[in-house]
Coordinates of C-alpha atoms in Angstrom, one line a residue:
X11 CA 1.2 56.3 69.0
X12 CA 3.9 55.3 66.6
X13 CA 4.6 51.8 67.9
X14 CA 0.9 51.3 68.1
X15 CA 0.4 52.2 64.4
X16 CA 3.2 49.5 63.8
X17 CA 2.2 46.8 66.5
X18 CA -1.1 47.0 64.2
X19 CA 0.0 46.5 60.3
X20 CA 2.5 43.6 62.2
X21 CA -1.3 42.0 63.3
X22 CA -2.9 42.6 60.0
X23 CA -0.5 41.2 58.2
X24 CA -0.1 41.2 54.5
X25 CA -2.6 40.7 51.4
X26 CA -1.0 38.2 49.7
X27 CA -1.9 35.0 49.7
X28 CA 0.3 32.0 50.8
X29 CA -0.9 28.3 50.2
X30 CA 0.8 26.3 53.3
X31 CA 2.4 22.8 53.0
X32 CA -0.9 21.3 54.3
X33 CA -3.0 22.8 51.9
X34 CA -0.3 21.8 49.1
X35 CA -0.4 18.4 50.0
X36 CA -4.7 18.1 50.6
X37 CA -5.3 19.8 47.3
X38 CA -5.9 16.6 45.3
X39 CA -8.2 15.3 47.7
X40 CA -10.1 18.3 47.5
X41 CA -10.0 18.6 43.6
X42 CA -11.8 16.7 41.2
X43 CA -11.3 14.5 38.1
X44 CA -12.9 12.8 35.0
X45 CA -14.5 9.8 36.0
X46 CA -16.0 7.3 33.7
X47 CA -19.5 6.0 34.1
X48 CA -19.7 3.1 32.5
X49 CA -17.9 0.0 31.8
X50 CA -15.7 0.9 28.6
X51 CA -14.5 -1.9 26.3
X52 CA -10.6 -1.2 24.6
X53 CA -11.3 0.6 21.3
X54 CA -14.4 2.2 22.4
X55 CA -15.0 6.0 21.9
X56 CA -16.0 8.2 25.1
X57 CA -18.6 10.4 24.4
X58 CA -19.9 13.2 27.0
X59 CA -22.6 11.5 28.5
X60 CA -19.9 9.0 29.8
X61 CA -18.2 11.5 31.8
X62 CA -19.3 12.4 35.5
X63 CA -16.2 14.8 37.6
X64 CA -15.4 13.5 41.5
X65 CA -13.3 13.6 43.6
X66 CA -10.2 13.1 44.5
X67 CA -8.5 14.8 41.7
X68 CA -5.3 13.1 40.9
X69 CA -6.9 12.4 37.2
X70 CA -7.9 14.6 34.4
X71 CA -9.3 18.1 35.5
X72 CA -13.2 18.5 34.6
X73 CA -12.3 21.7 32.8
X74 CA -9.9 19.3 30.4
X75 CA -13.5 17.2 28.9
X76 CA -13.0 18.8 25.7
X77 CA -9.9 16.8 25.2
X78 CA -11.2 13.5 26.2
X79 CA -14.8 13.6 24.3
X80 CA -14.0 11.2 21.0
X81 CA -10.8 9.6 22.6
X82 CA -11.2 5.7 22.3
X83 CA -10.2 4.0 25.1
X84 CA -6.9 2.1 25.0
X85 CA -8.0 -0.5 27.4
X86 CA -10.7 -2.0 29.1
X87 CA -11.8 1.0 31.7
X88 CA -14.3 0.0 34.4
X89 CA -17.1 2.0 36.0
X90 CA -15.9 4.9 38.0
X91 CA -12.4 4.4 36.6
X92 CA -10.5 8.5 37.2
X93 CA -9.0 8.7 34.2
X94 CA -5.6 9.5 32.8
X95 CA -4.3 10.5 29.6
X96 CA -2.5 7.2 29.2
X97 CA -6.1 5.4 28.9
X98 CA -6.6 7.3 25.8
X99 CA -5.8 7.3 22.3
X100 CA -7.2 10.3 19.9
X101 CA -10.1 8.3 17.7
X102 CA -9.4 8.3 13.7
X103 CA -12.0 10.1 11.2

């Protein structure tokens, strides 16, 4: 009885929760990032409504929009550009 009771917590396992190599290495392809959705001239300031969030998420997290709303761009950023911090400059006023 004994050895059963162990073979089955050995089968169970544990609770926590490990992420494996794999999953380290695909989770940027699964994440998402800020996207621009318009052409964006050098100087110009992004607004909200020029934000859309795909993937693959190697760029600014969706949840970081607040920081990038009024940010002028410091070059020219095409459509569908996945934006970094680098293309950005905080806006004056």
């Amino acid at each position: 009885i004994c050895r059963g009771a162990v073979r089955i917590a050995q089968a169970l396992g544990t609770s926590r929760r490990e992420v494996s190599n794999d999953e380290v290495e695909q989770r940027s392809a699964f994440r998402r990032s800020i996207v621009i959705t318009r052409d964006i001239a050098a100087g110009e300031i992004i607004g909200p409504e020029d934000l859309d969030y795909k993937r693959p998420g190697y760029g600014i997290e969706p949840n970081m929009a607040s920081l990038v709303i009024g940010q002028s761009a410091v070059e020219n950023l095409p459509r569908d550009t996945v934006l970094k911090f680098e293309h950005l400059t905080r806006a004056s006023g």
